């Protein structure tokens, strides 16, 4: 039974609204209910069905049926619907912010980052996607006598498995290019944060997306994930590295493509010429956005020893000015963690660092007086290079600050990890920053910004190296995942073989001569 919580009363939501959203999940009969809690108060805000394997198969079937007509719809018409959806997200901003905040416990300005991201992604792909999907001519083996071109067919049905930390952005940011490319999407949001994906499904329908093209299935990942992966044609997964390995193994067995956006242990490098106040502001924004539950957040800061003391003072002082709390208006700086289990995991990371000799420069405590799952923004120093806090993702409001002797040591330490998602370099010389960025083994490296400048460059690919994942979202790469490239090659002279009346030795001379001319021509063109 759904209990109302104080959180509901503060928001503009009602239990009925969330209950109506839950009815959008189609099941073949009564299914067990999964309770959904708000981390703000740990009280139940609604329930969702635990879909069965048959429900997943039926959702993919409905998606597949709708997809063939959608693939025939001109891409310009598909782009109009995507653009209209972006407008609707913007129009319904307040309502969406309330749902995101209630489900995740994040503060309003951090929820806003999610809400503004979707219209921008819609506009980008509505404007640039059609050109990426247009047939393109390619160099053919014998100019004039042969030709080659590439067409891009949708893969079919794309599965999206999304996490709880950015449930709005990460349920839709990949679905948008997938739909634009002519696919259907079946999305499985995290069981802790299902309502925002359901609300977005409602808006896609209002934008004119034909029935069946965007389906939502709900349930525990380990229970519904396998059936989803076994039935879709491509899978996008965003979540933890270990789950990513399980998902990739299954996708591999099914020989379907997948992209994996996984965890990180993101380094931030503060050089000897960095402006300390700017770098400290960036560290605080980056490490504590969404209470640190951001895959791109810096968790390790390597600071040139000449700047270390001044940087540490500035970052500690800026952190101590942050306010913890919850409000459905813009107010507090840092919100709740997602759950008690996650709070315990963050606390364990900090406690084990302290047992290993780390010093808490500020923070380091849970704050039950603010709410059941709040943890203070925390800065650690004196951490050892092989401690958990340096090697494993914490995914909470905790960052370690480490002095280094020079840029070379900073790069070496930054790269001393299995992860490679996002890094940043801080310097007053941007050229130097870009040169050092090239040395850091991450899918994205930002100069003088912790993450937003890289994420918001939607035209540029984003993703991880090593244990941080496979494949890229955003940019042309982000839509090419969702199409099969098909080459159509044509000969004007029939089969490229030896005509019966010509001796093989003559053909051999002609072929080698032709190849030599081609090589010479291509060198001239270069
Ligand atoms: P999980 O990997 O536990 O969960 C992510 C999603 O996978 C959830 O929807 C979950 O469902 C589902 N899932 C769980 N087990 C399986 C399975 N066996 N098969 C298929 N799906 C499954 O990660 P978290 O939810 O804890 O998310 C945090 C992690 O995500 C962090 O490591 C973070 O770094 C990473 N992340 C990466 C991002 C990126 O872009 N690189 C962005 C955001 C987060 P359910 O929970 O409902 O059981």
mmCIF file of N, CA, C and O and ligand atoms in Angstrom, residues 161-166 170 188-192 219-226 229 235 237-244 246-247 260-264 293-296 342 393 395 419 421 455 462-464 468 473, ligand 1:
data_model
loop_
_atom_site.group_PDB
_atom_site.id
_atom_site.type_symbol
_atom_site.label_atom_id
_atom_site.label_comp_id
_atom_site.label_asym_id
_atom_site.label_seq_id
_atom_site.Cartn_x
_atom_site.Cartn_y
_atom_site.Cartn_z
ATOM 1 N N UNK A 161 18.983 -0.169 -20.921
ATOM 2 C CA UNK A 161 18.939 -0.442 -19.471
ATOM 3 C C UNK A 161 19.623 0.731 -18.783
ATOM 4 O O UNK A 161 20.792 1.029 -19.047
ATOM 5 N N UNK A 162 18.856 1.432 -17.941
ATOM 6 C CA UNK A 162 19.388 2.691 -17.392
ATOM 7 C C UNK A 162 19.487 2.640 -15.868
ATOM 8 O O UNK A 162 18.771 1.881 -15.214
ATOM 9 N N UNK A 163 20.377 3.452 -15.290
ATOM 10 C CA UNK A 163 20.587 3.446 -13.840
ATOM 11 C C UNK A 163 19.747 4.519 -13.137
ATOM 12 O O UNK A 163 19.025 5.287 -13.775
ATOM 13 N N UNK A 164 19.910 4.588 -11.817
ATOM 14 C CA UNK A 164 19.086 5.476 -10.993
ATOM 15 C C UNK A 164 19.652 6.873 -10.854
ATOM 16 O O UNK A 164 18.973 7.782 -10.419
ATOM 17 N N UNK A 165 20.932 7.070 -11.173
ATOM 18 C CA UNK A 165 21.553 8.345 -10.765
ATOM 19 C C UNK A 165 21.121 9.527 -11.631
ATOM 20 O O UNK A 165 20.942 10.629 -11.140
ATOM 21 N N UNK A 166 20.972 9.284 -12.953
ATOM 22 C CA UNK A 166 20.418 10.305 -13.856
ATOM 23 C C UNK A 166 19.297 9.631 -14.646
ATOM 24 O O UNK A 166 19.424 9.383 -15.844
ATOM 25 N N UNK A 170 19.495 9.419 -18.672
ATOM 26 C CA UNK A 170 20.069 8.153 -19.141
ATOM 27 C C UNK A 170 19.030 7.166 -19.654
ATOM 28 O O UNK A 170 19.380 6.180 -20.304
ATOM 29 N N UNK A 188 14.383 -0.362 -19.895
ATOM 30 C CA UNK A 188 14.216 -0.883 -18.535
ATOM 31 C C UNK A 188 14.907 0.070 -17.573
ATOM 32 O O UNK A 188 16.131 0.065 -17.430
ATOM 33 N N UNK A 189 14.117 0.928 -16.919
ATOM 34 C CA UNK A 189 14.743 1.848 -15.961
ATOM 35 C C UNK A 189 15.090 1.096 -14.677
ATOM 36 O O UNK A 189 14.570 0.008 -14.432
ATOM 37 N N UNK A 190 15.943 1.686 -13.869
ATOM 38 C CA UNK A 190 16.258 1.096 -12.570
ATOM 39 C C UNK A 190 14.968 0.995 -11.748
ATOM 40 O O UNK A 190 14.119 1.886 -11.792
ATOM 41 N N UNK A 191 14.855 -0.096 -10.997
ATOM 42 C CA UNK A 191 13.607 -0.293 -10.237
ATOM 43 C C UNK A 191 13.403 0.788 -9.170
ATOM 44 O O UNK A 191 12.293 0.997 -8.689
ATOM 45 N N UNK A 192 14.498 1.491 -8.800
ATOM 46 C CA UNK A 192 14.344 2.556 -7.791
ATOM 47 C C UNK A 192 13.807 3.842 -8.396
ATOM 48 O O UNK A 192 13.310 4.703 -7.699
ATOM 49 N N UNK A 219 11.149 -4.003 -13.413
ATOM 50 C CA UNK A 219 11.493 -5.169 -12.613
ATOM 51 C C UNK A 219 12.962 -5.117 -12.254
ATOM 52 O O UNK A 219 13.702 -4.237 -12.708
ATOM 53 N N UNK A 220 13.361 -6.079 -11.440
ATOM 54 C CA UNK A 220 14.761 -6.138 -11.009
ATOM 55 C C UNK A 220 15.639 -6.500 -12.206
ATOM 56 O O UNK A 220 15.273 -7.378 -13.006
ATOM 57 N N UNK A 221 16.776 -5.833 -12.310
ATOM 58 C CA UNK A 221 17.636 -6.009 -13.486
ATOM 59 C C UNK A 221 18.011 -7.452 -13.753
ATOM 60 O O UNK A 221 17.927 -7.941 -14.885
ATOM 61 N N UNK A 222 18.427 -8.162 -12.691
ATOM 62 C CA UNK A 222 18.894 -9.539 -12.894
ATOM 63 C C UNK A 222 17.741 -10.424 -13.365
ATOM 64 O O UNK A 222 17.957 -11.443 -14.027
ATOM 65 N N UNK A 223 16.493 -10.038 -13.044
ATOM 66 C CA UNK A 223 15.346 -10.859 -13.437
ATOM 67 C C UNK A 223 14.886 -10.550 -14.857
ATOM 68 O O UNK A 223 14.619 -11.470 -15.633
ATOM 69 N N UNK A 224 14.798 -9.272 -15.206
ATOM 70 C CA UNK A 224 14.239 -8.941 -16.537
ATOM 71 C C UNK A 224 15.311 -8.682 -17.588
ATOM 72 O O UNK A 224 15.046 -8.785 -18.785
ATOM 73 N N UNK A 225 16.542 -8.386 -17.128
ATOM 74 C CA UNK A 225 17.620 -8.069 -18.071
ATOM 75 C C UNK A 225 17.859 -9.181 -19.096
ATOM 76 O O UNK A 225 17.899 -8.924 -20.309
ATOM 77 N N UNK A 226 18.023 -10.452 -18.647
ATOM 78 C CA UNK A 226 18.342 -11.499 -19.618
ATOM 79 C C UNK A 226 17.300 -11.610 -20.738
ATOM 80 O O UNK A 226 17.665 -11.718 -21.912
ATOM 81 N N UNK A 229 17.785 -8.755 -23.168
ATOM 82 C CA UNK A 229 18.988 -8.895 -24.018
ATOM 83 C C UNK A 229 18.795 -10.010 -25.051
ATOM 84 O O UNK A 229 19.292 -9.917 -26.172
ATOM 85 N N UNK A 235 21.817 -3.409 -27.629
ATOM 86 C CA UNK A 235 21.572 -3.040 -26.240
ATOM 87 C C UNK A 235 22.461 -1.884 -25.812
ATOM 88 O O UNK A 235 23.671 -1.903 -26.048
ATOM 89 N N UNK A 237 23.628 -0.127 -22.395
ATOM 90 C CA UNK A 237 23.619 -0.328 -20.947
ATOM 91 C C UNK A 237 24.382 0.797 -20.273
ATOM 92 O O UNK A 237 25.509 1.112 -20.667
ATOM 93 N N UNK A 238 23.806 1.405 -19.266
ATOM 94 C CA UNK A 238 24.527 2.365 -18.427
ATOM 95 C C UNK A 238 24.410 1.880 -16.994
ATOM 96 O O UNK A 238 23.291 1.700 -16.491
ATOM 97 N N UNK A 239 25.535 1.658 -16.362
ATOM 98 C CA UNK A 239 25.496 1.170 -14.984
ATOM 99 C C UNK A 239 26.883 0.798 -14.519
ATOM 100 O O UNK A 239 27.881 1.279 -15.062
ATOM 101 N N UNK A 240 26.934 -0.080 -13.532
ATOM 102 C CA UNK A 240 28.214 -0.441 -12.936
ATOM 103 C C UNK A 240 29.014 -1.392 -13.828
ATOM 104 O O UNK A 240 28.452 -2.101 -14.667
ATOM 105 N N UNK A 241 30.340 -1.427 -13.600
ATOM 106 C CA UNK A 241 31.223 -2.221 -14.461
ATOM 107 C C UNK A 241 30.921 -3.709 -14.356
ATOM 108 O O UNK A 241 30.885 -4.416 -15.378
ATOM 109 N N UNK A 242 30.682 -4.223 -13.152
ATOM 110 C CA UNK A 242 30.453 -5.668 -13.037
ATOM 111 C C UNK A 242 29.168 -6.075 -13.741
ATOM 112 O O UNK A 242 29.124 -7.084 -14.445
ATOM 113 N N UNK A 243 28.107 -5.290 -13.577
ATOM 114 C CA UNK A 243 26.861 -5.612 -14.297
ATOM 115 C C UNK A 243 27.112 -5.505 -15.800
ATOM 116 O O UNK A 243 26.608 -6.321 -16.578
ATOM 117 N N UNK A 244 27.908 -4.519 -16.188
ATOM 118 C CA UNK A 244 28.221 -4.326 -17.608
ATOM 119 C C UNK A 244 28.865 -5.563 -18.211
ATOM 120 O O UNK A 244 28.560 -5.956 -19.338
ATOM 121 N N UNK A 246 28.433 -8.677 -17.227
ATOM 122 C CA UNK A 246 27.391 -9.714 -17.351
ATOM 123 C C UNK A 246 26.539 -9.457 -18.584
ATOM 124 O O UNK A 246 26.224 -10.369 -19.360
ATOM 125 N N UNK A 247 26.162 -8.196 -18.749
ATOM 126 C CA UNK A 247 25.308 -7.809 -19.878
ATOM 127 C C UNK A 247 26.053 -8.046 -21.202
ATOM 128 O O UNK A 247 25.496 -8.585 -22.162
ATOM 129 N N UNK A 260 28.352 0.143 -23.735
ATOM 130 C CA UNK A 260 28.370 0.039 -22.271
ATOM 131 C C UNK A 260 28.975 1.308 -21.705
ATOM 132 O O UNK A 260 30.124 1.639 -21.999
ATOM 133 N N UNK A 261 28.187 2.027 -20.957
ATOM 134 C CA UNK A 261 28.669 3.243 -20.288
ATOM 135 C C UNK A 261 28.767 2.899 -18.818
ATOM 136 O O UNK A 261 27.751 2.790 -18.137
ATOM 137 N N UNK A 262 29.987 2.716 -18.325
ATOM 138 C CA UNK A 262 30.156 2.124 -16.993
ATOM 139 C C UNK A 262 30.760 3.115 -16.002
ATOM 140 O O UNK A 262 30.670 4.320 -16.192
ATOM 141 N N UNK A 263 31.372 2.580 -14.984
ATOM 142 C CA UNK A 263 31.846 3.447 -13.907
ATOM 143 C C UNK A 263 33.153 4.157 -14.230
ATOM 144 O O UNK A 263 33.719 4.015 -15.309
ATOM 145 N N UNK A 264 33.622 4.944 -13.269
ATOM 146 C CA UNK A 264 34.876 5.661 -13.459
ATOM 147 C C UNK A 264 35.548 5.935 -12.124
ATOM 148 O O UNK A 264 34.936 5.759 -11.057
ATOM 149 N N UNK A 293 27.099 11.276 -7.051
ATOM 150 C CA UNK A 293 26.612 10.068 -7.741
ATOM 151 C C UNK A 293 26.530 10.359 -9.242
ATOM 152 O O UNK A 293 25.472 10.311 -9.863
ATOM 153 N N UNK A 294 27.657 10.690 -9.785
ATOM 154 C CA UNK A 294 27.767 11.071 -11.195
ATOM 155 C C UNK A 294 28.958 10.301 -11.744
ATOM 156 O O UNK A 294 30.059 10.390 -11.190
ATOM 157 N N UNK A 295 28.721 9.564 -12.829
ATOM 158 C CA UNK A 295 29.812 8.716 -13.336
ATOM 159 C C UNK A 295 31.019 9.545 -13.757
ATOM 160 O O UNK A 295 32.137 9.051 -13.764
ATOM 161 N N UNK A 296 30.813 10.826 -14.092
ATOM 162 C CA UNK A 296 31.893 11.675 -14.585
ATOM 163 C C UNK A 296 32.598 12.456 -13.475
ATOM 164 O O UNK A 296 33.545 13.197 -13.728
ATOM 165 N N UNK A 342 23.433 2.362 -0.243
ATOM 166 C CA UNK A 342 24.486 3.143 -0.897
ATOM 167 C C UNK A 342 25.208 4.024 0.134
ATOM 168 O O UNK A 342 26.430 4.179 0.071
ATOM 169 N N UNK A 393 35.676 2.838 -7.414
ATOM 170 C CA UNK A 393 34.696 3.916 -7.533
ATOM 171 C C UNK A 393 33.887 4.020 -6.243
ATOM 172 O O UNK A 393 33.377 3.016 -5.746
ATOM 173 N N UNK A 395 31.408 6.666 -5.855
ATOM 174 C CA UNK A 395 30.102 7.101 -6.348
ATOM 175 C C UNK A 395 29.303 7.839 -5.265
ATOM 176 O O UNK A 395 28.106 7.661 -5.100
ATOM 177 N N UNK A 419 40.106 2.162 -14.942
ATOM 178 C CA UNK A 419 39.012 2.942 -15.532
ATOM 179 C C UNK A 419 39.533 3.967 -16.536
ATOM 180 O O UNK A 419 40.735 4.244 -16.577
ATOM 181 N N UNK A 421 37.075 6.972 -17.875
ATOM 182 C CA UNK A 421 35.848 7.616 -18.344
ATOM 183 C C UNK A 421 36.054 9.106 -18.619
ATOM 184 O O UNK A 421 35.938 9.564 -19.758
ATOM 185 N N UNK A 455 30.346 16.861 -21.590
ATOM 186 C CA UNK A 455 29.017 16.253 -21.779
ATOM 187 C C UNK A 455 28.164 17.123 -22.702
ATOM 188 O O UNK A 455 27.459 16.617 -23.584
ATOM 189 N N UNK A 462 31.143 10.524 -26.455
ATOM 190 C CA UNK A 462 31.373 10.407 -25.011
ATOM 191 C C UNK A 462 31.291 8.933 -24.633
ATOM 192 O O UNK A 462 30.354 8.236 -25.039
ATOM 193 N N UNK A 463 32.247 8.473 -23.863
ATOM 194 C CA UNK A 463 32.214 7.073 -23.440
ATOM 195 C C UNK A 463 33.502 6.738 -22.728
ATOM 196 O O UNK A 463 34.335 7.607 -22.490
ATOM 197 N N UNK A 464 33.664 5.461 -22.422
ATOM 198 C CA UNK A 464 34.789 5.097 -21.581
ATOM 199 C C UNK A 464 35.793 4.176 -22.242
ATOM 200 O O UNK A 464 35.481 3.453 -23.175
ATOM 201 N N UNK A 468 35.713 1.318 -18.043
ATOM 202 C CA UNK A 468 34.631 2.315 -18.098
ATOM 203 C C UNK A 468 33.699 2.096 -19.289
ATOM 204 O O UNK A 468 32.734 2.837 -19.444
ATOM 205 N N UNK A 473 28.384 7.385 -26.885
ATOM 206 C CA UNK A 473 27.116 8.079 -27.121
ATOM 207 C C UNK A 473 27.455 9.497 -27.567
ATOM 208 O O UNK A 473 28.593 9.949 -27.469
HETATM 209 P P1 LIG B 1 23.894 -1.303 -11.799
HETATM 210 O O1 LIG B 1 24.837 -1.830 -12.771
HETATM 211 O O2 LIG B 1 23.618 -2.061 -10.571
HETATM 212 O O3 LIG B 1 22.439 -1.050 -12.480
HETATM 213 C C1 LIG B 1 22.261 -0.401 -13.685
HETATM 214 C C2 LIG B 1 21.046 -0.953 -14.391
HETATM 215 O O4 LIG B 1 21.279 -2.319 -14.696
HETATM 216 C C3 LIG B 1 19.789 -0.939 -13.530
HETATM 217 O O5 LIG B 1 18.674 -0.683 -14.338
HETATM 218 C C4 LIG B 1 19.742 -2.359 -12.991
HETATM 219 O O6 LIG B 1 18.446 -2.771 -12.639
HETATM 220 C C5 LIG B 1 20.239 -3.119 -14.191
HETATM 221 N N1 LIG B 1 20.755 -4.454 -13.897
HETATM 222 C C6 LIG B 1 21.234 -4.936 -12.721
HETATM 223 N N2 LIG B 1 21.628 -6.235 -12.882
HETATM 224 C C7 LIG B 1 21.385 -6.559 -14.183
HETATM 225 C C8 LIG B 1 21.583 -7.748 -14.955
HETATM 226 N N3 LIG B 1 22.105 -8.854 -14.435
HETATM 227 N N4 LIG B 1 21.209 -7.728 -16.250
HETATM 228 C C9 LIG B 1 20.691 -6.619 -16.807
HETATM 229 N N5 LIG B 1 20.478 -5.475 -16.123
HETATM 230 C C10 LIG B 1 20.832 -5.439 -14.827
HETATM 231 O O7 LIG B 1 24.438 0.130 -11.487
HETATM 232 P P2 LIG B 1 23.837 1.182 -10.493
HETATM 233 O O8 LIG B 1 22.399 1.209 -10.622
HETATM 234 O O9 LIG B 1 24.348 0.967 -9.134
HETATM 235 O O10 LIG B 1 24.425 2.533 -11.138
HETATM 236 C C11 LIG B 1 25.576 3.078 -10.711
HETATM 237 C C12 LIG B 1 26.716 2.715 -11.652
HETATM 238 O O11 LIG B 1 26.446 3.185 -12.958
HETATM 239 C C13 LIG B 1 27.987 3.388 -11.226
HETATM 240 O O12 LIG B 1 29.061 2.481 -11.289
HETATM 241 C C14 LIG B 1 28.192 4.475 -12.275
HETATM 242 O O13 LIG B 1 29.492 4.850 -12.488
HETATM 243 C C15 LIG B 1 27.557 3.882 -13.484
HETATM 244 N N6 LIG B 1 27.108 4.934 -14.378
HETATM 245 C C16 LIG B 1 27.775 5.151 -15.556
HETATM 246 C C17 LIG B 1 27.423 6.183 -16.397
HETATM 247 C C18 LIG B 1 28.136 6.416 -17.702
HETATM 248 O O14 LIG B 1 27.606 7.128 -18.566
HETATM 249 N N7 LIG B 1 29.321 5.868 -17.913
HETATM 250 C C19 LIG B 1 26.343 7.095 -16.068
HETATM 251 C C20 LIG B 1 25.697 6.772 -14.826
HETATM 252 C C21 LIG B 1 26.064 5.722 -14.027
HETATM 253 P P3 LIG B 1 17.885 -2.730 -11.120
HETATM 254 O O15 LIG B 1 18.722 -1.781 -10.338
HETATM 255 O O16 LIG B 1 16.491 -2.290 -11.312
HETATM 256 O O17 LIG B 1 17.998 -4.118 -10.582
#
